[in-house]
Tab-separated table of C-alpha atoms in Angstrom:
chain	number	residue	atom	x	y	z
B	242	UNK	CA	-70.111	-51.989	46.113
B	243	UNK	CA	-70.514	-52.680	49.535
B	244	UNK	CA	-67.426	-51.873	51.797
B	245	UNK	CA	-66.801	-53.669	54.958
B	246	UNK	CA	-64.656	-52.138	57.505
B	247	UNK	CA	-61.437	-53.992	58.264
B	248	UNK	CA	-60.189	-53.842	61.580
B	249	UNK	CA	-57.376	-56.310	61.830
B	250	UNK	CA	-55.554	-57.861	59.147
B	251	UNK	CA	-54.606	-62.035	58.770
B	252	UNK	CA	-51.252	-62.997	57.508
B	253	UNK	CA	-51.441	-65.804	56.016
B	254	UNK	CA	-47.780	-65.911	54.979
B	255	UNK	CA	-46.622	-69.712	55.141
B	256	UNK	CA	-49.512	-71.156	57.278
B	257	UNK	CA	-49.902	-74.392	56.795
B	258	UNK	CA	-46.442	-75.121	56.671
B	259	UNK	CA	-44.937	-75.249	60.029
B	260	UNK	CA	-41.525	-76.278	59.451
B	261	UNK	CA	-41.138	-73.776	56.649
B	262	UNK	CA	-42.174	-71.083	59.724
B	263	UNK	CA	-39.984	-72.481	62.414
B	264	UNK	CA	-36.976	-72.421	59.872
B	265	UNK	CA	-37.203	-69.185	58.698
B	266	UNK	CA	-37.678	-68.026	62.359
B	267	UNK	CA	-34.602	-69.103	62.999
B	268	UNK	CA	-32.647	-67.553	60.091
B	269	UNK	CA	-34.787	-63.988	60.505
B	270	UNK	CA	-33.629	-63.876	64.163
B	271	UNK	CA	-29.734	-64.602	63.370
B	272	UNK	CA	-29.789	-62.353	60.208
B	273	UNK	CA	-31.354	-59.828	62.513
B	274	UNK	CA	-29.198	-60.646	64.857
B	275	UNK	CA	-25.920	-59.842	63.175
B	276	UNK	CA	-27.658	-56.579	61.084
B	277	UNK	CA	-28.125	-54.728	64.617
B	278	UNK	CA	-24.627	-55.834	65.730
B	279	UNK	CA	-23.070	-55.116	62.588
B	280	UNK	CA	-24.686	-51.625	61.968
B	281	UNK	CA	-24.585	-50.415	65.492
B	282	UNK	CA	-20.908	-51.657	65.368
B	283	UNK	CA	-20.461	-49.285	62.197
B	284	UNK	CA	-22.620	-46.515	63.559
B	285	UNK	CA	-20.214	-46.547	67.325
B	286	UNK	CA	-16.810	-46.595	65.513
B	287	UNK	CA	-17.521	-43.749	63.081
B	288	UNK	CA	-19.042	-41.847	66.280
B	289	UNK	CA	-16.487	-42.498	68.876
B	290	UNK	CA	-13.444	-42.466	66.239
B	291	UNK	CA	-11.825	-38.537	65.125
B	292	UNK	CA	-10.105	-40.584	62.292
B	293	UNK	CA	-13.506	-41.166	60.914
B	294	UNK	CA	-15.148	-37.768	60.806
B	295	UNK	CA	-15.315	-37.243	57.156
B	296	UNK	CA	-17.851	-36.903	54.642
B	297	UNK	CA	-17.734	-40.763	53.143
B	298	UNK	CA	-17.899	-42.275	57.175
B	299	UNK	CA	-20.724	-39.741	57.863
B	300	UNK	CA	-23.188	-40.878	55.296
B	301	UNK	CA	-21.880	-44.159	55.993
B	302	UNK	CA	-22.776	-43.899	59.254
B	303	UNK	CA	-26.527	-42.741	58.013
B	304	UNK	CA	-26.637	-45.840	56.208
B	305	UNK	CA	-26.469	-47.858	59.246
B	306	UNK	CA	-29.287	-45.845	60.907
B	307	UNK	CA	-31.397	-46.423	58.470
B	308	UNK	CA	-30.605	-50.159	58.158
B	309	UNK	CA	-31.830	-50.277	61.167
B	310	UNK	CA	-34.846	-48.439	61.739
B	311	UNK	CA	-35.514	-50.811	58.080
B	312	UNK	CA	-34.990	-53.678	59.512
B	313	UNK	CA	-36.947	-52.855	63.177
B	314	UNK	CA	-39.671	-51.650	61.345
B	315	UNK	CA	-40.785	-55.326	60.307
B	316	UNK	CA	-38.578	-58.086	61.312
B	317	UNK	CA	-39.814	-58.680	65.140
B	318	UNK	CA	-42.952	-58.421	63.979
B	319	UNK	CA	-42.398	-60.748	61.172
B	320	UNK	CA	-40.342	-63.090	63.428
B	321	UNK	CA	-43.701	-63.727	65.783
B	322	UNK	CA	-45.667	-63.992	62.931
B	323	UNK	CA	-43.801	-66.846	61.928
B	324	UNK	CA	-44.037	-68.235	65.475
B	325	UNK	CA	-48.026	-68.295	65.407
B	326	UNK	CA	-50.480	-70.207	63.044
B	327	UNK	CA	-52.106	-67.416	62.503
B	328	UNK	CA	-50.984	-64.047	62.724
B	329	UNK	CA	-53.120	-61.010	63.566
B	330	UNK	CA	-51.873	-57.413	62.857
B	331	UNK	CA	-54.398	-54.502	63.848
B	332	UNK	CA	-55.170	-51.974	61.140
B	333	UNK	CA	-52.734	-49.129	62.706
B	334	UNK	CA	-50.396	-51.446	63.430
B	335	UNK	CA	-50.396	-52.651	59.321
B	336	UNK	CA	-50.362	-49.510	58.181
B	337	UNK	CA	-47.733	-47.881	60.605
B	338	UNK	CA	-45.367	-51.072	59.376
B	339	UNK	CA	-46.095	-50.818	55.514
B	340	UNK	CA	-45.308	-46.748	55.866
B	341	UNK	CA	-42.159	-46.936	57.960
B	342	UNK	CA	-40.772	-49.611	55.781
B	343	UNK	CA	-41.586	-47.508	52.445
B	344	UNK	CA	-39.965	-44.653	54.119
B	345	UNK	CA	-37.135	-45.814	54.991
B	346	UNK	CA	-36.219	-47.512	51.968
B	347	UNK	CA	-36.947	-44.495	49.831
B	348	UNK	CA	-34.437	-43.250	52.329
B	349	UNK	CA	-31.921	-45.261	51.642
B	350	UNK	CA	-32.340	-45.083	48.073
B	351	UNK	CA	-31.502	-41.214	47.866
B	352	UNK	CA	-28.675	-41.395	50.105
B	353	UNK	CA	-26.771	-44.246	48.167
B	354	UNK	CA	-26.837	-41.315	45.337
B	355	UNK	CA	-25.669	-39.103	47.644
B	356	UNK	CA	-22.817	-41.191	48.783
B	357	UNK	CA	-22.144	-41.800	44.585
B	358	UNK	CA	-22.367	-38.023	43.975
B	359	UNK	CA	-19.426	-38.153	47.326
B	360	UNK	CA	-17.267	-40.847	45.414
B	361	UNK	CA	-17.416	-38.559	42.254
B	362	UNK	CA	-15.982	-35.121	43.947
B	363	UNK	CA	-13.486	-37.248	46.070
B	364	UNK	CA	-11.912	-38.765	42.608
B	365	UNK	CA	-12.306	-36.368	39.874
B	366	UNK	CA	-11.950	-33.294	42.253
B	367	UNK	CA	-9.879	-34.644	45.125
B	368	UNK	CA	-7.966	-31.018	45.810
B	369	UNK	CA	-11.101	-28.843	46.209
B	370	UNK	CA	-13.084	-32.012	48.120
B	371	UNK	CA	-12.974	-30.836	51.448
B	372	UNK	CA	-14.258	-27.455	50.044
B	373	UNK	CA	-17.260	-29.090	48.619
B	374	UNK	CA	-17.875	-31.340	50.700
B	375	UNK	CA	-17.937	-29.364	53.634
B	376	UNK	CA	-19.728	-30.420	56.811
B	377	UNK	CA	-22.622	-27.538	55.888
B	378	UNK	CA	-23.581	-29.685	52.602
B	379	UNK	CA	-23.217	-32.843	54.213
B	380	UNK	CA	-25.694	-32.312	56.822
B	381	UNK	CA	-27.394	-30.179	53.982
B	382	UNK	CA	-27.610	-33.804	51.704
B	383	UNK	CA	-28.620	-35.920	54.747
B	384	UNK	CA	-31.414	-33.947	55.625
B	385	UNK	CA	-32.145	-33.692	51.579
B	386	UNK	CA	-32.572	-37.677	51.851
B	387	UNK	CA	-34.685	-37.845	54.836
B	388	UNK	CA	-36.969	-34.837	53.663
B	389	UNK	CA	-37.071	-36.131	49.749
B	390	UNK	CA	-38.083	-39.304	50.888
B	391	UNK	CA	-40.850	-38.340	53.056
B	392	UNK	CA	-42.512	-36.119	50.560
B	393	UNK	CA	-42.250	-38.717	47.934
B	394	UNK	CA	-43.116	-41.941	49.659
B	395	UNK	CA	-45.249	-40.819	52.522
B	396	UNK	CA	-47.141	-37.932	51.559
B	397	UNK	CA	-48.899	-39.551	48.105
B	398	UNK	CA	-50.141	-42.314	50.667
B	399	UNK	CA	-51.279	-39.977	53.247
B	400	UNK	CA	-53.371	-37.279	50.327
B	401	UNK	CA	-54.876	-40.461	48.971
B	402	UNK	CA	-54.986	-43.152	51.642
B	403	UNK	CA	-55.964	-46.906	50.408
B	404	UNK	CA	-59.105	-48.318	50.620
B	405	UNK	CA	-59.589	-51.623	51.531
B	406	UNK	CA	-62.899	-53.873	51.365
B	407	UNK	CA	-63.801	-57.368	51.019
B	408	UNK	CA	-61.410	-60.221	52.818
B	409	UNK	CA	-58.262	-59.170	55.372
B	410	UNK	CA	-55.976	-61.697	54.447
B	411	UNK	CA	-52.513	-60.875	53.133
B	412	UNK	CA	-51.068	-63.644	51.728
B	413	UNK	CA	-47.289	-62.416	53.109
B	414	UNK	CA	-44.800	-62.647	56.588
B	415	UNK	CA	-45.446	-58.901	57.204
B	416	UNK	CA	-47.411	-55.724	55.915
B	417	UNK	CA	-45.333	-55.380	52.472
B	418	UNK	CA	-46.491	-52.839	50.277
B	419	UNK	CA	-47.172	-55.587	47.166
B	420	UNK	CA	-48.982	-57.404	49.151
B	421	UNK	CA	-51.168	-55.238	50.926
B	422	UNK	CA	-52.060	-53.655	47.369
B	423	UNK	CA	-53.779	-57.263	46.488
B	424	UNK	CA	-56.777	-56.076	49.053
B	425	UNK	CA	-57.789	-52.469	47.929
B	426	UNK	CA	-60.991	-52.345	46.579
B	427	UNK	CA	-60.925	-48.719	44.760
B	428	UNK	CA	-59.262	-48.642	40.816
B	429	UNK	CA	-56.665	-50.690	40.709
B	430	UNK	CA	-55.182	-49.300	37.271
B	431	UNK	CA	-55.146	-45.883	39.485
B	432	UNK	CA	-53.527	-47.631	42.474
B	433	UNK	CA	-50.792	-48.849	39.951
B	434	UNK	CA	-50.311	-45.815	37.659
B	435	UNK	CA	-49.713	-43.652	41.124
B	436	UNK	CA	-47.070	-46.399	42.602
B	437	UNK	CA	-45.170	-46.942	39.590
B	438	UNK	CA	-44.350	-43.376	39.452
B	439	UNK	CA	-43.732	-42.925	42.810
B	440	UNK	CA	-41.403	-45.694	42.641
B	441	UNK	CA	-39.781	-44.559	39.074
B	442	UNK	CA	-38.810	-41.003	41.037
B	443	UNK	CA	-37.770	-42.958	44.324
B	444	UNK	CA	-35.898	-46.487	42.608
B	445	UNK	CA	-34.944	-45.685	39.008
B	446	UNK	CA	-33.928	-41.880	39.248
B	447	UNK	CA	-31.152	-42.453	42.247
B	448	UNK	CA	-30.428	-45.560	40.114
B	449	UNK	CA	-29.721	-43.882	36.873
B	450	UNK	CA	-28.400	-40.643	38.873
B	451	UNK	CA	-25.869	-43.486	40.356
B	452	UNK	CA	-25.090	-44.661	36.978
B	453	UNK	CA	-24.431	-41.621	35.566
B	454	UNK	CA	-21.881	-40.893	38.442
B	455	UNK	CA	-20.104	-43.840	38.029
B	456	UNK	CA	-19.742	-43.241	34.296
B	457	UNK	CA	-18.148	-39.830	35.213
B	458	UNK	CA	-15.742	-41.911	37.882
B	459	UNK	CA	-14.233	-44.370	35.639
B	460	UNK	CA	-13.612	-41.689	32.851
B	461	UNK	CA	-11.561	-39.919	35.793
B	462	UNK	CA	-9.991	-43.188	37.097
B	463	UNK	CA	-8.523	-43.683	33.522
B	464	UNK	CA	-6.896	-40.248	33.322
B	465	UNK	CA	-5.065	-41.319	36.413
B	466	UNK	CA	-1.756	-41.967	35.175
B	467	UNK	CA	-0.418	-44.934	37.634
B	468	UNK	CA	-1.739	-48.468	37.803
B	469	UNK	CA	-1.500	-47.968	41.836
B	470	UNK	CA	-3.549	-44.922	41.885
B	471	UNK	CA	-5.893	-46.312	39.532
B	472	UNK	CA	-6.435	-49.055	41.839
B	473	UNK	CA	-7.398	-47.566	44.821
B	474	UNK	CA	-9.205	-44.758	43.424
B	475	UNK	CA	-11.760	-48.079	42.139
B	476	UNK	CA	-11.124	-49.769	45.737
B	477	UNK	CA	-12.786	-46.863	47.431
B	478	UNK	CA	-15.533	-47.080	45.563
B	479	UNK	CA	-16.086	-51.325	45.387
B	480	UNK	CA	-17.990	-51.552	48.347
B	481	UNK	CA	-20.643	-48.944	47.496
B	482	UNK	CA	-21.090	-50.561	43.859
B	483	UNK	CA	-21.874	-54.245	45.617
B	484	UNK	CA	-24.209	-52.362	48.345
B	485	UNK	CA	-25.756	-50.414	45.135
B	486	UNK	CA	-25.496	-53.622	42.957
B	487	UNK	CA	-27.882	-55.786	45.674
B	488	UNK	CA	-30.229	-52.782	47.048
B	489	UNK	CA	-31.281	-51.813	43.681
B	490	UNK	CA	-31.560	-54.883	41.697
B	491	UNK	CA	-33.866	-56.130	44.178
B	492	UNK	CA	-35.748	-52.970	44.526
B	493	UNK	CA	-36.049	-53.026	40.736
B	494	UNK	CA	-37.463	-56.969	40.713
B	495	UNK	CA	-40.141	-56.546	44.015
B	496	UNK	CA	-41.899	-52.647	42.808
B	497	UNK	CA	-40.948	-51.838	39.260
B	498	UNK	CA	-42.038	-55.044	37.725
B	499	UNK	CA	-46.003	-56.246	37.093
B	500	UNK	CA	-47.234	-57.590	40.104
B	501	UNK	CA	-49.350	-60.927	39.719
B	502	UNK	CA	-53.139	-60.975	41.260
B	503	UNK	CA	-51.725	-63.775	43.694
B	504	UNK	CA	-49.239	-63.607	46.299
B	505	UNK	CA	-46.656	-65.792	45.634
B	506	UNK	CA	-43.454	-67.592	47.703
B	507	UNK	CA	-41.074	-65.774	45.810
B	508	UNK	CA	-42.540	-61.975	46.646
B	509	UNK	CA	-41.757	-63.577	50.470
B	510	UNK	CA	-38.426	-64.751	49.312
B	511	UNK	CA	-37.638	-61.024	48.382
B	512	UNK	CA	-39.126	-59.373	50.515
B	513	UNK	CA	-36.651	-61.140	52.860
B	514	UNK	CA	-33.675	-60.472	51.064
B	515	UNK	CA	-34.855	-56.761	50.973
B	516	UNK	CA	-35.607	-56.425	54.494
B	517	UNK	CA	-33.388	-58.762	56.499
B	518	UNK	CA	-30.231	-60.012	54.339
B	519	UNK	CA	-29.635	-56.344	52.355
B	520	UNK	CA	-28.759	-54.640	56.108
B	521	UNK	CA	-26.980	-57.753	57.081
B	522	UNK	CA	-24.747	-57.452	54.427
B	523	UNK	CA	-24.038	-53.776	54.443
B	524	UNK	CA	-21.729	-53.746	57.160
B	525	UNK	CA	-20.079	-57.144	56.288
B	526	UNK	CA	-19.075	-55.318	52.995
B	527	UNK	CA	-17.913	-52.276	54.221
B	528	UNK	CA	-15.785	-53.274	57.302
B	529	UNK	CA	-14.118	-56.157	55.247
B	530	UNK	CA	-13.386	-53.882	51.943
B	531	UNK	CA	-11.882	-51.131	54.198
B	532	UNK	CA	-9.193	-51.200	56.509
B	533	UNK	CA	-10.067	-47.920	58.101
B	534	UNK	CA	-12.825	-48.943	59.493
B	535	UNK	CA	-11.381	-52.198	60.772
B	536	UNK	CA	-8.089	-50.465	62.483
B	537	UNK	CA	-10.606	-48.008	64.435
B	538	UNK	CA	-12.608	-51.145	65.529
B	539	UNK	CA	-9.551	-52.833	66.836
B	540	UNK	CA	-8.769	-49.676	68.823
B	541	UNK	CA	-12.019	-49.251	70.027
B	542	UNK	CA	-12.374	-53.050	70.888
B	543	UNK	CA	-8.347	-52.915	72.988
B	544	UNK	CA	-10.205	-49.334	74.793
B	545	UNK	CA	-12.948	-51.400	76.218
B	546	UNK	CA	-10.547	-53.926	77.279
């Protein structure tokens, strides 16, 4: 077959429908909005606040990071693509989104284990937990994430790069990984054999690995012997089961599940909720769920003052 070289790539997204655009313009900016306030908000207090400086605040602040650089990756772009009948990315700039966006989420994947496997010393363990979790293995598990990630997500793409033929259109708001996967021309029952193991070592394993964890934390919560301590030993870990709870199921729906041969309004939907509303909501359930965090940004707030 014949294979035409594509230079620039047409999102078709929800041409055609310009009110549809305009209003999800709108809530794409504000939910972008309030992720980079909320995050950065997160990411200054943990910084600038000595209270802070432990393990559970450090990959917390991590998580923000990363929310960020997820939602940056895509959601300008995907804001002026909704602002434009019809949006042109150029190949580098396609393929630069779809890979940042992978990584990045693979990144966040392995570091909500991490943060689990953190939950699990601090309760069953708490009298040797600043032993083991000592600022060496900290940075040690950070950098695990980032690395992890890169080899998993990044370098299968890079050893065996798509190839795309025929039309340019992708029927989506942004380069999404679904999406693009509609357009390549090679073996298709390759393409998917190769990305539903990638995303069975990067989705399911921290999944299950999470799981697992939070098996071993109730079994210890029970062996506490007041209601009180039982209670916030499960209130320390509530926020990180909702963040797990919404990050994963929808990870779970958009890559593990068969993809249809059309692109449909629903794979938008999610990909929106993945990209946009998931780091919107991080902060908002951290910072209401813990008073820590909320004292520190009172006192940083009355400093600027």
């Amino acid at each position: 077959m014949n294979e035409t070289e594509i230079t620039e790539f047409v999102l078709i997204g929800f041409s055609g429908r310009p009110k549809t655009r305009m209003g999800l313009a709108a809530f794409i900016t504000i939910m972008y909005l309030v992720t980079m306030i909320g995050n950065g908000l997160i990411t200054l207090v943990v910084i600038s606040e000595p209270r802070l400086h432990n393990p559970m605040y450090f990959f917390l602040c991590n998580l923000s990071i990363i929310d960020i650089c997820l939602c940056t990756t895509s959601v300008p772009q995907a804001i002026a693509n909704c602002l434009v009948d019809r949006p042109v990315m150029s190949f580098a700039r396609c393929y630069t989104q779809m890979y940042a966006g992978i990584y990045f989420g693979s990144t966040e994947c392995f570091l909500l284990a991490v943060m689990a496997y953190d939950r699990y010393v601090a309760i069953s363990n708490p009298l040797h937990y600043s032993i083991v979790m000592n600022w060496r293995v900290c940075i040690l598990l950070a950098l695990a994430t980032w690395t992890v990630a890169f080899l998993l997500a990044i370098v299968p793409c890079l050893a065996n790069p798509f190839h795309v033929c025929g039309h340019n259109k992708i029927n989506h708001i942004s380069c999404e990984l679904t999406a693009f996967m509609k357009l390549i021309c090679s073996d298709m029952d390759v393409e998917q054999l190769i990305m539903y193991f990638t995303s069975t070592l990067i989705v399911l394993f921290p999944f299950c690995f999470i799981l697992f964890s939070y098996l071993r934390i109730i079994v210890a919560i029970l062996r506490i012997r007041s209601a009180g301590g039982r209670w916030k030993a499960f209130s320390t870990c509530g926020s990180h089961l909702a963040v797990v709870a919404v990050f994963f199921g929808n990870c779970i729906v958009t890559y593990i599940k068969p993809q249809s041969k059309d692109g449909q309004d629903s794979d938008k939907i999610l990909s929106v909720v993945n990209g946009v509303v998931i780091p919107t909501l991080n902060p908002l359930i951290y910072t209401l769920r813990n008073q820590d965090v909320i004292s520190a940004l009172k006192r940083l707030i009355r400093k600027k003052l």
